[in-house]
Coordinates of C-alpha atoms in Angstrom, one line a residue:
M728 CA 36.1 60.5 -14.9
S729 CA 39.6 59.3 -13.9
T730 CA 40.5 55.6 -13.5
L731 CA 40.6 55.9 -9.7
E732 CA 37.1 57.5 -9.7
Q733 CA 35.8 54.6 -11.8
H734 CA 37.3 52.1 -9.3
L735 CA 35.7 54.1 -6.4
T736 CA 32.3 54.0 -8.1
E737 CA 32.6 50.3 -8.6
Y738 CA 33.7 49.8 -5.0
L739 CA 30.8 51.9 -3.6
S740 CA 28.2 50.1 -5.7
M741 CA 29.5 46.7 -4.6
R742 CA 29.6 47.5 -0.9
R743 CA 26.2 49.3 -0.9
A744 CA 24.7 46.2 -2.5
L745 CA 25.7 44.5 0.7
G746 CA 23.9 47.1 2.8
Y747 CA 26.8 49.2 4.0
D748 CA 26.6 52.9 4.8
L749 CA 29.3 54.6 2.7
D750 CA 28.3 58.3 2.5
K751 CA 31.4 59.5 4.5
L752 CA 33.8 57.3 2.5
E753 CA 32.2 58.4 -0.8
H754 CA 32.7 62.0 0.3
L755 CA 36.3 61.8 1.4
A756 CA 37.6 59.3 -1.1
G757 CA 35.9 61.3 -3.8
Q758 CA 37.6 64.4 -2.7
F759 CA 40.9 62.6 -2.7
C760 CA 40.4 61.4 -6.3
T761 CA 39.6 64.9 -7.3
W762 CA 42.7 66.2 -5.6
L763 CA 44.9 63.5 -7.3
T764 CA 43.5 64.5 -10.7
A765 CA 44.5 68.1 -10.1
Q766 CA 48.0 66.8 -9.3
G767 CA 48.1 64.9 -12.6
K768 CA 47.6 61.5 -11.1
E769 CA 44.6 59.5 -12.3
S770 CA 45.5 55.9 -11.9
T771 CA 47.9 55.5 -8.9
F772 CA 49.1 57.2 -5.7
T773 CA 51.6 56.8 -3.0
S774 CA 51.4 56.9 0.8
A775 CA 53.1 60.3 0.6
D776 CA 50.2 61.5 -1.6
A777 CA 47.6 60.2 0.8
L778 CA 49.4 61.8 3.8
T779 CA 49.7 65.2 2.0
W780 CA 46.0 65.3 1.2
A781 CA 44.9 64.0 4.6
R782 CA 46.7 66.9 6.3
L783 CA 44.4 69.4 4.5
P784 CA 43.4 71.9 5.6
V785 CA 46.6 72.6 7.5
D786 CA 44.7 74.2 10.5
A787 CA 42.3 71.3 10.9
D788 CA 42.1 69.1 14.0
P789 CA 44.6 66.2 13.7
R790 CA 41.7 63.8 14.3
W791 CA 40.0 65.1 11.2
W792 CA 43.3 64.4 9.3
G793 CA 43.2 60.8 10.8
M794 CA 39.6 60.3 9.5
R795 CA 40.6 61.5 6.0
L796 CA 43.6 59.2 5.9
G797 CA 41.4 56.3 7.2
A798 CA 39.1 56.8 4.2
V799 CA 42.0 56.6 1.8
R800 CA 43.4 53.5 3.5
T801 CA 40.0 51.7 3.1
F802 CA 39.9 52.6 -0.6
A803 CA 43.6 51.8 -1.0
K804 CA 43.2 48.3 0.5
Y805 CA 40.4 47.6 -2.0
L806 CA 42.6 48.8 -4.9
D807 CA 45.5 46.7 -3.7
A808 CA 43.2 43.7 -3.5
I809 CA 42.1 44.0 -7.1
G810 CA 45.7 44.5 -8.4
V811 CA 45.9 48.3 -8.8
D812 CA 49.4 49.6 -8.2
V813 CA 48.9 51.9 -5.2
Q814 CA 50.5 52.1 -1.8
V815 CA 48.4 51.4 1.3
P816 CA 49.2 54.1 3.9
P817 CA 50.4 52.5 7.2
A818 CA 48.0 52.5 10.1
G819 CA 48.7 54.8 13.1
I820 CA 50.6 57.6 11.4
L821 CA 47.9 60.1 12.2
P822 CA 45.6 60.3 15.3
A823 CA 42.5 58.1 15.0
G824 CA 39.0 58.7 16.2
P825 CA 36.7 61.3 14.8
R826 CA 35.6 64.4 16.9
R827 CA 32.3 65.8 15.9
A828 CA 32.4 69.2 14.3
A829 CA 30.5 72.0 15.9
P830 CA 27.3 72.4 13.9
F831 CA 26.6 75.7 12.1
I832 CA 22.9 76.4 12.6
Y833 CA 21.6 78.5 9.7
S834 CA 19.2 81.3 10.3
Q835 CA 16.4 82.1 7.9
A836 CA 18.5 85.0 6.7
D837 CA 21.4 82.6 6.1
L838 CA 19.2 80.3 4.0
Q839 CA 17.9 83.2 1.9
A840 CA 21.4 84.4 1.3
L841 CA 22.5 80.9 0.2
L842 CA 19.5 80.6 -2.2
H843 CA 20.1 84.1 -3.6
A844 CA 23.8 83.4 -4.2
C845 CA 23.2 80.3 -6.4
P846 CA 22.4 82.2 -9.7
Q847 CA 25.3 84.6 -8.9
V848 CA 27.8 81.7 -8.6
F849 CA 26.5 79.6 -11.5
T850 CA 25.8 81.2 -14.9
R851 CA 24.2 78.0 -16.3
P852 CA 20.6 77.9 -15.3
L853 CA 20.6 74.1 -14.6
Q854 CA 23.5 74.3 -12.2
A855 CA 22.0 77.2 -10.3
A856 CA 18.6 75.5 -10.1
T857 CA 20.2 72.3 -8.9
M858 CA 22.0 73.9 -6.0
R859 CA 18.9 75.9 -5.0
T860 CA 17.0 72.6 -5.0
V861 CA 19.7 70.8 -3.0
I862 CA 19.8 73.5 -0.4
G863 CA 16.1 73.9 -0.2
L864 CA 15.4 70.2 0.0
L865 CA 18.0 69.6 2.8
A866 CA 16.6 72.6 4.8
A867 CA 13.0 71.4 4.3
T868 CA 13.5 67.7 5.1
G869 CA 16.7 67.1 7.0
M870 CA 17.7 64.4 4.5
R871 CA 21.3 63.3 4.0
I872 CA 23.0 64.7 1.0
G873 CA 23.5 61.2 -0.4
E874 CA 19.8 60.5 -0.1
V875 CA 19.1 63.8 -1.9
L876 CA 21.4 62.8 -4.8
R877 CA 19.8 59.4 -5.1
L878 CA 16.3 60.7 -5.1
C879 CA 14.4 59.9 -8.4
S880 CA 11.3 61.4 -9.8
G881 CA 9.4 58.1 -9.1
D882 CA 10.2 58.5 -5.4
I883 CA 8.0 61.6 -5.2
D884 CA 4.4 60.9 -4.2
T885 CA 2.6 64.0 -5.2
A886 CA -0.8 62.8 -4.0
A887 CA 0.3 61.7 -0.5
E888 CA 3.0 64.5 -0.3
V889 CA 5.8 62.2 0.8
L890 CA 9.2 61.2 -0.5
A891 CA 10.4 57.6 -0.5
I892 CA 14.0 57.5 0.7
R893 CA 15.6 54.4 -0.6
A894 CA 18.9 52.6 0.1
S895 CA 19.8 54.9 3.0
K896 CA 21.8 54.0 6.0
R897 CA 19.5 51.3 7.4
K898 CA 16.2 50.9 5.6
D899 CA 13.8 52.6 3.3
R900 CA 11.5 55.3 4.9
L901 CA 8.9 57.8 3.9
V902 CA 9.4 61.5 4.6
P903 CA 6.4 63.8 4.7
V904 CA 6.9 67.2 3.0
H905 CA 4.9 70.4 2.5
R906 CA 3.0 70.9 -0.7
S907 CA 5.3 73.7 -1.7
T908 CA 8.3 71.4 -1.5
I909 CA 6.6 68.9 -3.9
E910 CA 5.8 71.8 -6.3
A911 CA 9.4 73.0 -6.2
L912 CA 10.7 69.5 -7.0
M913 CA 8.2 69.1 -9.9
A914 CA 9.2 72.5 -11.2
Y915 CA 12.9 71.4 -11.2
R916 CA 12.0 68.1 -12.9
D917 CA 10.2 70.0 -15.7
L918 CA 12.8 72.7 -16.3
P919 CA 13.6 73.1 -20.0
A920 CA 17.3 73.1 -19.1
R921 CA 17.0 69.8 -17.4
T922 CA 14.8 68.2 -20.1
A923 CA 17.4 69.2 -22.7
T924 CA 19.9 66.9 -21.1
H925 CA 17.7 63.9 -21.8
P926 CA 18.0 62.4 -18.3
A927 CA 17.1 58.8 -17.8
T928 CA 13.4 58.4 -16.7
S929 CA 14.5 56.1 -13.8
G930 CA 17.7 58.1 -13.0
P931 CA 18.3 60.7 -10.3
L932 CA 16.2 63.8 -10.2
L933 CA 19.2 66.1 -9.8
V934 CA 21.3 66.0 -12.9
S935 CA 24.3 67.7 -14.5
S936 CA 24.5 69.2 -17.9
H937 CA 25.1 65.7 -19.2
G938 CA 21.9 64.4 -17.7
T939 CA 23.6 62.2 -15.1
G940 CA 23.7 62.4 -11.4
Y941 CA 26.3 64.2 -9.2
H942 CA 29.0 62.9 -6.9
R943 CA 28.8 64.2 -3.4
S944 CA 32.2 65.8 -3.6
T945 CA 31.1 67.9 -6.5
I946 CA 28.1 69.2 -4.7
E947 CA 30.2 69.9 -1.6
S948 CA 32.6 72.0 -3.7
Y949 CA 29.7 73.9 -5.3
F950 CA 28.3 74.6 -1.8
A951 CA 31.6 76.0 -0.6
R952 CA 31.4 78.5 -3.5
V953 CA 27.8 79.4 -2.6
V954 CA 28.8 79.9 1.0
T955 CA 31.6 82.3 0.0
A956 CA 29.3 84.3 -2.3
A957 CA 26.6 84.5 0.4
G958 CA 29.1 86.0 2.8
L959 CA 28.6 83.4 5.6
Q960 CA 31.4 83.4 8.1
P961 CA 32.4 80.8 10.8
R962 CA 30.9 81.3 14.2
G963 CA 33.6 80.3 16.6
A964 CA 34.5 76.6 15.8
A965 CA 31.4 76.2 13.6
R966 CA 31.9 76.5 9.9
P967 CA 29.1 76.4 7.3
R968 CA 28.8 72.9 6.0
L969 CA 26.2 71.3 3.8
H970 CA 25.5 68.6 6.5
D971 CA 24.6 71.4 9.0
L972 CA 21.3 72.0 7.1
R973 CA 20.3 68.7 8.7
H974 CA 21.2 69.9 12.1
T975 CA 19.2 73.1 11.4
F976 CA 16.1 71.2 10.4
A977 CA 16.2 69.1 13.6
T978 CA 16.8 72.0 16.0
A979 CA 14.1 74.1 14.3
H980 CA 11.5 71.5 14.8
M981 CA 12.4 70.9 18.5
A982 CA 12.4 74.6 19.2
A983 CA 9.0 74.9 17.6
A984 CA 7.7 72.1 19.8
Y985 CA 9.0 73.9 22.9
R986 CA 7.6 77.3 21.9
G987 CA 4.2 75.8 20.9
G988 CA 3.8 73.9 24.1
G989 CA 4.0 70.6 22.3
D990 CA 5.5 67.3 23.5
P991 CA 9.2 67.4 22.9
Q992 CA 9.7 63.7 23.5
R993 CA 7.1 62.9 20.8
T994 CA 8.8 65.4 18.4
L995 CA 12.1 63.8 19.1
T996 CA 10.7 60.3 18.2
L997 CA 9.2 61.7 15.0
L998 CA 12.5 63.4 14.1
S999 CA 14.4 60.2 14.7
T1000 CA 12.1 58.5 12.2
W1001 CA 12.2 61.3 9.6
L1002 CA 16.0 61.6 9.9
G1003 CA 16.5 57.8 9.4
H1004 CA 18.1 57.2 12.8
T1005 CA 17.9 53.8 14.3
S1006 CA 17.8 55.3 17.8
T1007 CA 16.8 58.6 19.4
A1008 CA 20.2 58.7 21.0
H1009 CA 21.7 59.5 17.5
T1010 CA 19.2 62.3 17.2
Y1011 CA 20.2 64.0 20.5
W1012 CA 23.5 65.1 18.9
Y1013 CA 21.6 67.2 16.4
L1014 CA 19.9 69.1 19.2
S1015 CA 22.9 70.1 21.3
A1016 CA 24.2 73.2 19.6
T1017 CA 21.7 76.1 19.8
P1018 CA 21.4 78.4 22.8
E1019 CA 17.8 79.1 21.9
L1020 CA 16.9 75.4 22.1
M1021 CA 18.7 75.0 25.4
A1022 CA 17.0 78.1 26.8
L1023 CA 13.5 76.8 25.7
A1024 CA 14.2 73.4 27.3
A1025 CA 15.4 75.1 30.6
A1026 CA 12.3 77.3 30.6
R1027 CA 10.1 74.2 30.3
L1028 CA 11.9 72.6 33.2
D1029 CA 11.3 75.7 35.3
Q1030 CA 7.6 75.6 34.8
P1031 CA 5.4 74.4 37.7
Q1032 CA 4.5 70.8 37.3
D1033 CA 0.9 69.6 37.6
R1034 CA 1.0 67.1 40.4
S1035 CA -2.7 66.3 40.4

């Protein structure tokens, strides 16, 4: 781990102890540190470095560049405050304000292709099993990737078939899961390859070959390799992202509610709870991207209303 990565870990721990949501900052600043290490810089950086990295990929929306640079500025201000010799990029040199990416909604065939590709990409059994577990758990629960990486064995209630999601964006919550999901998690926990790493009993469930947890940036890079091996291609503006498994989970449940004649509003309220949103307004964004869901909603509106 580089010196900058150590500082980032300390900063995230300190801020999370105060209750801040830092998943996006962890993801972007972690990627920046990885990029710097590849450039041979592990303890310092300049504004030019930050700007060069922020403008990647070169064909991205400038607002995305601005978000990336904003994450570096936040980290750089902390480093400067503790006496690390870095330059804080000036504000306003890139457009500010995020624009939501178009979600990539995975089909069942897409999910199968991703799971099948994991052992093709990773020759080490533990790495392959870890990525299969990450993808399967995200698809089955709609959890955030940060929540998945923080999940511990003790958070799995095998009797009640629920997962305790701790230290997430707002407050702890319980997520109900199917028995098959519990069995898959227990099978991963008991893998000989995992046991051989001697992971801490109270540590994260998902571990590397060193028995320690993963940084989000590492899992994101692994997922990009799996996507390539699975042959998934962008659909218009939508590119396959790990976070879109969360969108897929939400839209699948709402579509099932419409198809089955259930109460969509009740399902929306449940989804908001399961996803850890403080308001159903945040959940609506997850439901805006699939033509099938929009068609089902329109069909429901076209049905004769019972006025008795």
